[in-house]
mmCIF file of C-alpha atoms (C1' of nucleotides) in Angstrom:
data_model
loop_
_atom_site.group_PDB
_atom_site.id
_atom_site.type_symbol
_atom_site.label_atom_id
_atom_site.label_comp_id
_atom_site.label_asym_id
_atom_site.label_seq_id
_atom_site.Cartn_x
_atom_site.Cartn_y
_atom_site.Cartn_z
ATOM 1 C CA MET A 238 125.062 89.559 109.968
ATOM 2 C CA LYS A 239 127.535 87.158 108.009
ATOM 3 C CA GLU A 240 127.646 83.708 109.028
ATOM 4 C CA ILE A 241 130.917 81.819 108.409
ATOM 5 C CA THR A 242 131.217 78.140 108.177
ATOM 6 C CA VAL A 243 134.367 77.029 110.046
ATOM 7 C CA LYS A 244 136.147 73.618 109.291
ATOM 8 C CA LYS A 245 137.532 71.662 112.036
ATOM 9 C CA GLY A 246 141.203 72.883 112.469
ATOM 10 C CA GLN A 247 140.757 76.169 110.601
ATOM 11 C CA ILE A 248 142.512 79.100 111.994
ATOM 12 C CA LEU A 249 140.473 82.305 112.805
ATOM 13 C CA GLN A 250 143.279 84.430 114.367
ATOM 14 C CA ARG A 251 147.031 83.773 114.514
ATOM 15 C CA GLU A 252 148.923 85.056 117.326
ATOM 16 C CA GLY A 253 150.150 88.471 116.494
ATOM 17 C CA GLU A 254 147.696 89.006 114.002
ATOM 18 C CA MET A 255 145.708 92.339 114.000
ATOM 19 C CA ASN A 256 142.327 91.655 115.210
ATOM 20 C CA GLY A 257 139.010 93.829 115.785
ATOM 21 C CA LYS A 258 136.573 90.810 115.326
ATOM 22 C CA VAL A 259 134.294 89.307 117.605
ATOM 23 C CA TYR A 260 132.860 85.919 117.025
ATOM 24 C CA PHE A 261 129.530 84.556 118.154
ATOM 25 C CA VAL A 262 129.358 80.707 118.163
ATOM 26 C CA LYS A 263 126.246 79.414 116.596
ATOM 27 C CA SER A 264 127.346 75.794 116.522
ATOM 28 C CA GLY A 265 130.277 73.648 116.966
ATOM 29 C CA LEU A 266 133.414 74.375 119.240
ATOM 30 C CA LEU A 267 136.100 77.003 119.079
ATOM 31 C CA ARG A 268 139.179 77.287 121.104
ATOM 32 C CA SER A 269 141.476 80.134 122.029
ATOM 33 C CA TYR A 270 145.071 79.585 123.124
ATOM 34 C CA SER A 271 148.262 81.039 123.879
ATOM 35 C CA ILE A 272 151.740 79.614 123.857
ATOM 36 C CA ASP A 273 153.783 80.360 126.998
ATOM 37 C CA LYS A 274 157.722 80.726 127.219
ATOM 38 C CA LYS A 275 158.046 77.116 127.836
ATOM 39 C CA GLY A 276 156.297 76.257 124.771
ATOM 40 C CA LYS A 277 153.275 75.118 126.599
ATOM 41 C CA GLU A 278 149.670 75.612 125.078
ATOM 42 C CA HIS A 279 146.992 77.039 127.333
ATOM 43 C CA ILE A 280 143.549 76.569 126.019
ATOM 44 C CA PHE A 281 140.137 78.102 126.656
ATOM 45 C CA MET A 282 137.008 76.557 124.779
ATOM 46 C CA PHE A 283 133.845 78.253 123.394
ATOM 47 C CA ALA A 284 130.629 76.415 122.802
ATOM 48 C CA PRO A 285 127.474 77.634 121.093
ATOM 49 C CA GLU A 286 126.063 80.861 122.452
ATOM 50 C CA ASP A 287 129.464 82.151 123.807
ATOM 51 C CA TRP A 288 131.353 84.967 122.412
ATOM 52 C CA VAL A 289 134.968 84.684 121.515
ATOM 53 C CA VAL A 290 136.752 88.143 121.758
ATOM 54 C CA SER A 291 140.399 88.899 120.931
ATOM 55 C CA ASP A 292 142.166 90.012 124.077
ATOM 56 C CA ASN A 293 143.014 93.616 123.047
ATOM 57 C CA LEU A 294 140.149 94.896 121.029
ATOM 58 C CA PRO A 295 139.668 97.589 119.703
ATOM 59 C CA PRO A 296 143.183 99.149 119.384
ATOM 60 C CA ASP A 297 144.854 97.895 116.401
ATOM 61 C CA GLN A 298 147.332 95.819 118.052
ATOM 62 C CA PRO A 299 148.403 92.347 117.680
ATOM 63 C CA SER A 300 146.628 89.731 119.727
ATOM 64 C CA GLY A 301 148.540 87.212 121.846
ATOM 65 C CA LEU A 302 145.813 84.627 121.076
ATOM 66 C CA PHE A 303 145.312 82.006 118.599
ATOM 67 C CA ILE A 304 141.619 81.158 117.829
ATOM 68 C CA ASP A 305 140.675 78.074 115.806
ATOM 69 C CA ALA A 306 137.945 75.407 115.478
ATOM 70 C CA LEU A 307 138.003 72.091 117.310
ATOM 71 C CA GLU A 308 135.039 71.080 115.419
ATOM 72 C CA ASP A 309 133.339 72.149 112.294
ATOM 73 C CA SER A 310 131.543 75.316 113.479
ATOM 74 C CA ILE A 311 129.201 78.168 112.392
ATOM 75 C CA VAL A 312 130.101 81.615 113.705
ATOM 76 C CA VAL A 313 128.845 85.037 113.167
ATOM 77 C CA ALA A 314 131.639 87.533 112.805
ATOM 78 C CA LYS A 315 131.195 91.254 113.843
ATOM 79 C CA GLU A 316 133.524 93.879 113.260
ATOM 80 C CA LYS A 317 134.447 96.277 115.967
ATOM 81 C CA ASP A 318 132.384 99.246 114.535
ATOM 82 C CA LEU A 319 129.301 97.451 115.806
ATOM 83 C CA ALA A 320 129.272 99.901 118.450
ATOM 84 C CA ARG A 321 126.203 101.636 117.187
ATOM 85 C CA ASP A 322 124.414 98.359 116.383
ATOM 86 C CA SER A 323 121.149 98.642 118.231
ATOM 87 C CA GLN A 324 120.507 95.253 117.554
ATOM 88 C CA MET A 325 123.227 94.007 119.814
ATOM 89 C CA ASP A 326 121.934 92.788 123.004
ATOM 90 C CA THR A 327 123.610 94.221 125.650
ATOM 91 C CA ILE A 328 121.875 92.152 128.194
ATOM 92 C CA LYS A 329 123.598 88.974 126.667
ATOM 93 C CA LEU A 330 126.723 90.725 127.107
ATOM 94 C CA PHE A 331 126.589 91.546 130.525
ATOM 95 C CA LYS A 332 125.353 88.025 131.197
ATOM 96 C CA ARG A 333 128.376 86.570 129.653
ATOM 97 C CA MET A 334 130.704 88.844 131.257
ATOM 98 C CA GLY A 335 128.982 87.824 134.723
ATOM 99 C CA VAL A 336 129.595 83.949 133.680
ATOM 100 C CA LEU A 337 133.163 84.696 132.972
ATOM 101 C CA GLN A 338 133.777 86.642 136.323
ATOM 102 C CA LYS A 339 131.963 83.709 138.352
ATOM 103 C CA ARG A 340 134.136 81.306 136.419
ATOM 104 C CA ILE A 341 137.540 82.880 137.380
ATOM 105 C CA ILE A 342 136.313 82.838 141.053
ATOM 106 C CA MET A 343 135.291 79.006 140.643
ATOM 107 C CA LEU A 344 138.584 78.051 138.862
ATOM 108 C CA MET A 345 140.890 79.737 141.450
ATOM 109 C CA SER A 346 139.156 77.810 144.243
ATOM 110 C CA SER A 347 138.615 74.378 142.883
ATOM 111 C CA SER A 348 140.830 71.184 142.648
ATOM 112 C CA ALA A 349 141.582 69.520 139.450
ATOM 113 C CA ILE A 350 138.890 66.772 140.306
ATOM 114 C CA GLU A 351 136.282 69.300 140.615
ATOM 115 C CA ARG A 352 137.119 71.403 137.600
ATOM 116 C CA TYR A 353 136.867 67.993 135.614
ATOM 117 C CA GLU A 354 133.619 67.139 137.197
ATOM 118 C CA HIS A 355 132.406 70.690 136.121
ATOM 119 C CA PHE A 356 133.664 70.283 132.649
ATOM 120 C CA ILE A 357 131.888 66.901 132.050
ATOM 121 C CA GLU A 358 128.662 68.347 133.380
ATOM 122 C CA THR A 359 129.023 71.466 131.117
ATOM 123 C CA TYR A 360 130.199 69.839 127.952
ATOM 124 C CA PRO A 361 129.159 66.088 128.088
ATOM 125 C CA GLN A 362 129.068 65.935 124.211
ATOM 126 C CA ILE A 363 132.525 67.201 124.164
ATOM 127 C CA VAL A 364 134.528 64.923 126.378
ATOM 128 C CA GLN A 365 134.489 62.048 123.771
ATOM 129 C CA ARG A 366 135.499 64.216 120.726
ATOM 130 C CA VAL A 367 138.404 66.370 121.966
ATOM 131 C CA PRO A 368 141.793 64.891 122.746
ATOM 132 C CA GLN A 369 142.704 64.294 126.373
ATOM 133 C CA ARG A 370 145.652 66.584 126.355
ATOM 134 C CA MET A 371 143.424 69.638 125.210
ATOM 135 C CA ILE A 372 140.944 68.757 128.040
ATOM 136 C CA ALA A 373 143.913 68.702 130.441
ATOM 137 C CA SER A 374 145.108 72.033 129.118
ATOM 138 C CA TYR A 375 141.511 73.631 129.564
ATOM 139 C CA LEU A 376 141.480 72.340 133.148
ATOM 140 C CA GLY A 377 144.980 73.669 133.860
ATOM 141 C CA ILE A 378 146.731 70.427 134.470
ATOM 142 C CA THR A 379 148.930 67.843 132.752
ATOM 143 C CA PRO A 380 147.665 65.121 130.873
ATOM 144 C CA GLU A 381 149.251 62.747 133.070
ATOM 145 C CA ALA A 382 147.239 64.241 135.923
ATOM 146 C CA LEU A 383 143.994 63.927 134.018
ATOM 147 C CA SER A 384 144.604 60.304 133.538
ATOM 148 C CA LYS A 385 145.043 60.011 137.344
ATOM 149 C CA VAL A 386 141.932 61.980 138.008
ATOM 150 C CA LYS A 387 139.919 59.836 135.687
ATOM 151 C CA GLY A 388 141.195 56.740 137.180
ATOM 152 C CA GLU A 389 140.176 57.896 140.733
ATOM 153 C CA ARG A 390 136.679 58.788 139.508
ATOM 154 C CA ILE A 391 136.062 55.369 138.149
ATOM 155 C CA ILE A 392 137.108 53.673 141.369
ATOM 156 C CA LYS A 393 134.831 55.826 143.404
ATOM 157 C CA LYS A 394 131.741 54.827 141.269
ATOM 158 C CA MET B 1391 123.239 107.764 134.895
ATOM 159 C CA LYS B 1392 123.005 107.667 138.584
ATOM 160 C CA GLU B 1393 126.216 107.892 140.343
ATOM 161 C CA ILE B 1394 126.485 106.265 143.577
ATOM 162 C CA THR B 1395 128.618 107.075 146.477
ATOM 163 C CA VAL B 1396 129.693 103.781 148.177
ATOM 164 C CA LYS B 1397 131.368 103.888 151.595
ATOM 165 C CA LYS B 1398 134.373 101.393 152.415
ATOM 166 C CA GLY B 1399 132.530 98.179 153.688
ATOM 167 C CA GLN B 1400 129.168 98.833 152.268
ATOM 168 C CA ILE B 1401 127.385 96.035 150.621
ATOM 169 C CA LEU B 1402 125.864 96.248 147.260
ATOM 170 C CA GLN B 1403 124.662 92.790 146.805
ATOM 171 C CA ARG B 1404 124.105 89.941 149.362
ATOM 172 C CA GLU B 1405 124.300 86.480 148.380
ATOM 173 C CA GLY B 1406 120.964 85.285 147.556
ATOM 174 C CA GLU B 1407 119.662 88.530 146.839
ATOM 175 C CA MET B 1408 117.844 89.358 143.294
ATOM 176 C CA ASN B 1409 120.098 91.341 141.174
ATOM 177 C CA GLY B 1410 119.659 92.687 137.833
ATOM 178 C CA LYS B 1411 122.198 95.480 138.348
ATOM 179 C CA VAL B 1412 125.400 96.101 136.737
ATOM 180 C CA TYR B 1413 127.922 98.759 138.316
ATOM 181 C CA PHE B 1414 130.736 100.571 136.534
ATOM 182 C CA VAL B 1415 133.296 101.533 138.790
ATOM 183 C CA LYS B 1416 134.507 105.337 138.511
ATOM 184 C CA SER B 1417 136.595 105.291 141.445
ATOM 185 C CA GLY B 1418 137.780 103.133 144.519
ATOM 186 C CA LEU B 1419 137.577 99.517 144.614
ATOM 187 C CA LEU B 1420 134.934 96.930 144.677
ATOM 188 C CA ARG B 1421 135.108 93.150 145.196
ATOM 189 C CA SER B 1422 132.732 90.271 144.656
ATOM 190 C CA TYR B 1423 133.321 87.204 146.604
ATOM 191 C CA SER B 1424 131.588 83.832 147.239
ATOM 192 C CA ILE B 1425 131.789 81.613 150.233
ATOM 193 C CA ASP B 1426 132.378 77.948 149.659
ATOM 194 C CA LYS B 1427 131.327 74.966 151.504
ATOM 195 C CA LYS B 1428 134.128 74.994 153.654
ATOM 196 C CA GLY B 1429 133.385 78.608 154.790
ATOM 197 C CA LYS B 1430 136.289 80.137 152.722
ATOM 198 C CA GLU B 1431 135.970 83.502 150.900
ATOM 199 C CA HIS B 1432 136.918 83.766 147.152
ATOM 200 C CA ILE B 1433 137.655 87.213 146.085
ATOM 201 C CA PHE B 1434 137.703 89.001 142.769
ATOM 202 C CA MET B 1435 138.510 92.817 142.717
ATOM 203 C CA PHE B 1436 137.189 95.587 140.388
ATOM 204 C CA ALA B 1437 139.270 98.747 139.764
ATOM 205 C CA PRO B 1438 138.136 102.020 138.123
ATOM 206 C CA GLU B 1439 136.892 101.290 134.460
ATOM 207 C CA ASP B 1440 135.777 97.712 135.413
ATOM 208 C CA TRP B 1441 132.214 96.399 135.135
ATOM 209 C CA VAL B 1442 130.921 94.369 137.934
ATOM 210 C CA VAL B 1443 128.239 92.067 136.982
ATOM 211 C CA SER B 1444 125.975 89.536 138.946
ATOM 212 C CA ASP B 1445 126.679 86.181 137.885
ATOM 213 C CA ASN B 1446 123.164 85.363 136.766
ATOM 214 C CA LEU B 1447 121.876 88.402 135.001
ATOM 215 C CA PRO B 1448 119.255 89.005 133.730
ATOM 216 C CA PRO B 1449 116.724 86.238 135.193
ATOM 217 C CA ASP B 1450 115.268 87.410 138.247
ATOM 218 C CA GLN B 1451 117.165 84.687 140.190
ATOM 219 C CA PRO B 1452 119.379 85.070 143.278
ATOM 220 C CA SER B 1453 122.920 85.689 142.940
ATOM 221 C CA GLY B 1454 125.494 83.421 144.559
ATOM 222 C CA LEU B 1455 127.963 86.283 145.064
ATOM 223 C CA PHE B 1456 128.313 89.097 147.478
ATOM 224 C CA ILE B 1457 129.590 92.588 146.340
ATOM 225 C CA ASP B 1458 130.847 95.352 148.400
ATOM 226 C CA ALA B 1459 133.424 98.107 148.574
ATOM 227 C CA LEU B 1460 136.755 97.623 149.781
ATOM 228 C CA GLU B 1461 137.340 101.349 149.532
ATOM 229 C CA ASP B 1462 135.096 104.564 149.178
ATOM 230 C CA SER B 1463 134.010 104.321 145.775
ATOM 231 C CA ILE B 1464 131.930 105.941 143.245
ATOM 232 C CA VAL B 1465 129.837 103.456 140.884
ATOM 233 C CA VAL B 1466 127.305 104.098 138.248
ATOM 234 C CA ALA B 1467 124.524 101.672 138.571
ATOM 235 C CA LYS B 1468 122.514 100.375 135.714
ATOM 236 C CA GLU B 1469 119.567 98.519 135.386
ATOM 237 C CA LYS B 1470 119.181 95.470 133.375
ATOM 238 C CA ASP B 1471 116.741 97.285 131.035
ATOM 239 C CA LEU B 1472 119.564 99.177 129.553
ATOM 240 C CA ALA B 1473 119.402 96.945 126.445
ATOM 241 C CA ARG B 1474 118.230 99.588 124.157
ATOM 242 C CA ASP B 1475 120.401 102.154 125.684
ATOM 243 C CA SER B 1476 122.167 103.415 122.623
ATOM 244 C CA GLN B 1477 124.713 105.320 124.502
ATOM 245 C CA MET B 1478 126.163 101.929 125.846
ATOM 246 C CA ASP B 1479 129.513 101.333 124.239
ATOM 247 C CA THR B 1480 129.570 97.790 123.083
ATOM 248 C CA ILE B 1481 133.224 98.152 122.101
ATOM 249 C CA LYS B 1482 134.135 98.631 125.664
ATOM 250 C CA LEU B 1483 132.095 95.726 126.716
ATOM 251 C CA PHE B 1484 133.804 93.305 124.385
ATOM 252 C CA LYS B 1485 137.165 94.429 125.220
ATOM 253 C CA ARG B 1486 136.363 93.744 128.815
ATOM 254 C CA MET B 1487 135.257 90.378 128.064
ATOM 255 C CA GLY B 1488 138.498 89.861 126.103
ATOM 256 C CA VAL B 1489 140.428 91.048 129.194
ATOM 257 C CA LEU B 1490 138.485 88.355 131.353
ATOM 258 C CA GLN B 1491 138.987 85.577 128.908
ATOM 259 C CA LYS B 1492 142.718 86.112 128.649
ATOM 260 C CA ARG B 1493 142.898 86.671 132.406
ATOM 261 C CA ILE B 1494 141.376 83.140 132.805
ATOM 262 C CA ILE B 1495 144.134 81.618 130.608
ATOM 263 C CA MET B 1496 146.852 83.395 132.570
ATOM 264 C CA LEU B 1497 145.454 82.471 135.783
ATOM 265 C CA MET B 1498 145.472 78.963 135.018
ATOM 266 C CA SER B 1499 149.021 78.635 133.728
ATOM 267 C CA SER B 1500 150.869 80.874 136.193
ATOM 268 C CA SER B 1501 152.499 80.297 139.610
ATOM 269 C CA ALA B 1502 151.539 82.082 142.707
ATOM 270 C CA ILE B 1503 154.749 84.120 142.469
ATOM 271 C CA GLU B 1504 153.812 85.059 138.939
ATOM 272 C CA ARG B 1505 150.204 85.933 139.948
ATOM 273 C CA TYR B 1506 151.640 88.083 142.583
ATOM 274 C CA GLU B 1507 154.036 89.934 140.452
ATOM 275 C CA HIS B 1508 151.232 90.617 138.077
ATOM 276 C CA PHE B 1509 149.019 91.781 140.750
ATOM 277 C CA ILE B 1510 151.321 94.472 142.187
ATOM 278 C CA GLU B 1511 152.291 95.602 138.576
ATOM 279 C CA THR B 1512 148.320 95.931 137.875
ATOM 280 C CA TYR B 1513 147.154 97.395 141.387
ATOM 281 C CA PRO B 1514 150.428 99.087 142.655
ATOM 282 C CA GLN B 1515 148.406 101.398 144.992
ATOM 283 C CA ILE B 1516 146.147 98.637 146.241
ATOM 284 C CA VAL B 1517 148.964 96.534 147.825
ATOM 285 C CA GLN B 1518 149.486 98.612 150.866
ATOM 286 C CA ARG B 1519 145.717 99.367 151.392
ATOM 287 C CA VAL B 1520 144.044 96.035 151.393
ATOM 288 C CA PRO B 1521 144.559 93.152 153.917
ATOM 289 C CA GLN B 1522 147.076 90.615 153.004
ATOM 290 C CA ARG B 1523 144.574 87.696 153.274
ATOM 291 C CA MET B 1524 142.372 89.329 150.628
ATOM 292 C CA ILE B 1525 145.128 89.636 148.337
ATOM 293 C CA ALA B 1526 145.942 86.017 148.873
ATOM 294 C CA SER B 1527 142.355 85.086 148.279
ATOM 295 C CA TYR B 1528 142.445 86.992 144.939
ATOM 296 C CA LEU B 1529 145.488 85.291 144.005
ATOM 297 C CA GLY B 1530 143.884 81.798 144.909
ATOM 298 C CA ILE B 1531 146.459 80.966 147.567
ATOM 299 C CA THR B 1532 146.423 81.117 151.483
ATOM 300 C CA PRO B 1533 147.692 83.951 153.398
ATOM 301 C CA GLU B 1534 150.602 81.746 154.597
ATOM 302 C CA ALA B 1535 151.771 81.140 151.027
ATOM 303 C CA LEU B 1536 151.508 84.818 150.326
ATOM 304 C CA SER B 1537 153.710 85.527 153.195
ATOM 305 C CA LYS B 1538 156.301 83.004 151.801
ATOM 306 C CA VAL B 1539 156.270 84.423 148.503
ATOM 307 C CA LYS B 1540 156.755 87.893 149.526
ATOM 308 C CA GLY B 1541 159.783 86.735 151.707
ATOM 309 C CA GLU B 1542 161.104 84.931 148.481
ATOM 310 C CA ARG B 1543 160.696 88.117 146.464
ATOM 311 C CA ILE B 1544 162.630 90.173 148.940
ATOM 312 C CA ILE B 1545 165.669 87.793 149.013
ATOM 313 C CA LYS B 1546 165.773 87.928 145.260
ATOM 314 C CA LYS B 1547 166.100 91.866 145.098
ATOM 315 C "C1'" DG C 443 154.895 44.314 107.265
ATOM 316 C "C1'" DG C 444 157.841 47.120 109.695
ATOM 317 C "C1'" DT C 445 159.263 51.378 111.574
ATOM 318 C "C1'" DA C 446 158.458 55.971 113.063
ATOM 319 C "C1'" DA C 447 155.760 59.496 115.414
ATOM 320 C "C1'" DG C 448 152.133 61.037 118.529
ATOM 321 C "C1'" DC C 449 148.866 60.015 122.107
ATOM 322 C "C1'" DA C 450 147.333 58.076 126.478
ATOM 323 C "C1'" DT C 451 148.403 55.606 130.709
ATOM 324 C "C1'" DT C 452 151.098 54.222 134.877
ATOM 325 C "C1'" DA C 453 154.511 54.703 138.163
ATOM 326 C "C1'" DA C 454 158.622 57.044 140.865
ATOM 327 C "C1'" DT C 455 160.051 61.053 142.290
ATOM 328 C "C1'" DC C 456 160.067 65.973 143.033
ATOM 329 C "C1'" DT C 457 157.966 70.569 143.955
ATOM 330 C "C1'" DA C 458 154.594 74.329 145.180
ATOM 331 C "C1'" DT C 459 151.244 75.280 147.934
ATOM 332 C "C1'" DA C 460 147.895 73.586 151.722
ATOM 333 C "C1'" DT C 461 147.369 72.359 156.353
ATOM 334 C "C1'" DT C 462 148.331 72.906 160.978
ATOM 335 C "C1'" DA C 463 150.035 75.037 164.777
ATOM 336 C "C1'" DA C 464 152.341 78.472 167.335
ATOM 337 C "C1'" DG C 465 154.021 83.087 168.291
ATOM 338 C "C1'" DA C 466 154.541 88.197 167.172
ATOM 339 C "C1'" DA C 467 152.543 92.342 165.988
ATOM 340 C "C1'" DG C 468 148.595 95.143 165.398
ATOM 341 C "C1'" DT C 469 143.546 96.614 166.452
ATOM 342 C "C1'" DT C 470 139.552 97.403 169.158
ATOM 343 C "C1'" DG C 471 136.811 98.215 173.183
ATOM 344 C "C1'" DT C 472 136.629 99.111 178.308
ATOM 345 C "C1'" DA D 367 146.886 100.351 179.941
ATOM 346 C "C1'" DC D 368 145.104 95.843 179.704
ATOM 347 C "C1'" DA D 369 142.285 92.061 177.734
ATOM 348 C "C1'" DA D 370 140.414 89.838 173.832
ATOM 349 C "C1'" DC D 371 140.717 89.812 168.634
ATOM 350 C "C1'" DT D 372 142.309 89.629 164.687
ATOM 351 C "C1'" DT D 373 145.968 89.520 161.225
ATOM 352 C "C1'" DC D 374 150.635 88.456 159.834
ATOM 353 C "C1'" DT D 375 154.565 85.568 159.880
ATOM 354 C "C1'" DT D 376 157.353 81.259 160.521
ATOM 355 C "C1'" DA D 377 158.093 76.559 160.703
ATOM 356 C "C1'" DA D 378 156.774 71.414 160.389
ATOM 357 C "C1'" DT D 379 154.258 68.324 157.825
ATOM 358 C "C1'" DA D 380 151.087 66.955 154.416
ATOM 359 C "C1'" DT D 381 149.143 66.589 149.718
ATOM 360 C "C1'" DA D 382 148.004 67.565 145.052
ATOM 361 C "C1'" DG D 383 149.864 68.180 140.961
ATOM 362 C "C1'" DA D 384 154.467 68.410 138.027
ATOM 363 C "C1'" DT D 385 158.053 66.085 136.030
ATOM 364 C "C1'" DT D 386 160.415 62.294 134.131
ATOM 365 C "C1'" DA D 387 160.508 58.055 132.390
ATOM 366 C "C1'" DA D 388 158.895 53.745 130.555
ATOM 367 C "C1'" DT D 389 155.122 51.030 128.151
ATOM 368 C "C1'" DG D 390 151.590 50.099 125.099
ATOM 369 C "C1'" DC D 391 148.314 51.942 121.413
ATOM 370 C "C1'" DT D 392 147.092 53.981 117.063
ATOM 371 C "C1'" DT D 393 147.812 55.937 113.015
ATOM 372 C "C1'" DA D 394 150.777 57.074 109.012
ATOM 373 C "C1'" DC D 395 153.984 56.277 105.939
ATOM 374 C "C1'" DC D 396 157.884 53.587 103.282
#
DNA sequence: GGTAAGCATTAATCTATATTAAGAAGTTGT
DNA sequence: ACAACTTCTTAATATAGATTAATGCTTACC
């Protein structure tokens, strides 16, 4: 049960590195991201209680994802040999899987505005601290589109 | 380890039902879907080796998702009390979570055409057997847009 | 203090996908 | 075999979000 303190900006995994680790976020904020052919970043964020998993565990193949910290964080790193760790709470793992599955359905069927509304509900503390362009990337839109969305929100209020 | 045979069209979980189950797909094809305010279906498919999880396990609250079979299938149903099941292979669960996480990033950053290409690569057997409108829903587009995409694909070839 | 570099915003234009509508093709029931 | 349905396709138009470009704002560096 080794807790690791991760400083803001610190990299936990580089694209192409061998992985085999799973991180449980105790505090702070992590992100994983990939870079597409056009050089664009695509971000996913992980808040406390989330699990961050490399994309191709457990074979010893390189991961296509970066993982780093957006805020000073504390994580628990688990090795892949935790299979027989009877302490591991599979209920929580299944719950998390259910959340991910439902999120995919939600993401596919909602507009940028709806996704932004959901984001500020889910991560109210984060909105101020993280650069707009990362929030935009997380929402799957451009920073310009996010500016527009925010403008329209204020008008409505 | 109770295996269940599920007939095409059979419903495993209705929206609003209490859940607490997890299904491992041995053969066939399941889907889960939700219906939005406008009455539109939003689909997610599960092929052999996938886990189908209700969205809000384990609390005894209703699920917002339907789960049913698109093909005759065989599934293993697990109760939520499997937490202390030492047979449960957490490596596989983490792997599956990693796949889901990466899929979210991919979905957010790809066009309808790219998602369709990926779909027919991933599920070549399924393309013929499942109605177009379900594939469209899975891809997050309308059936009309899918028709167009397919037309453009043929022209290119 | 001035200039450079990155970030956010705004606006003009462009493009992918949605919406609407209509017809063709397939299916189901009688 | 026909009528009633549903699904798929095609086309015309509308719209959300991308792209491009220009501007102001910081922050950093010389």
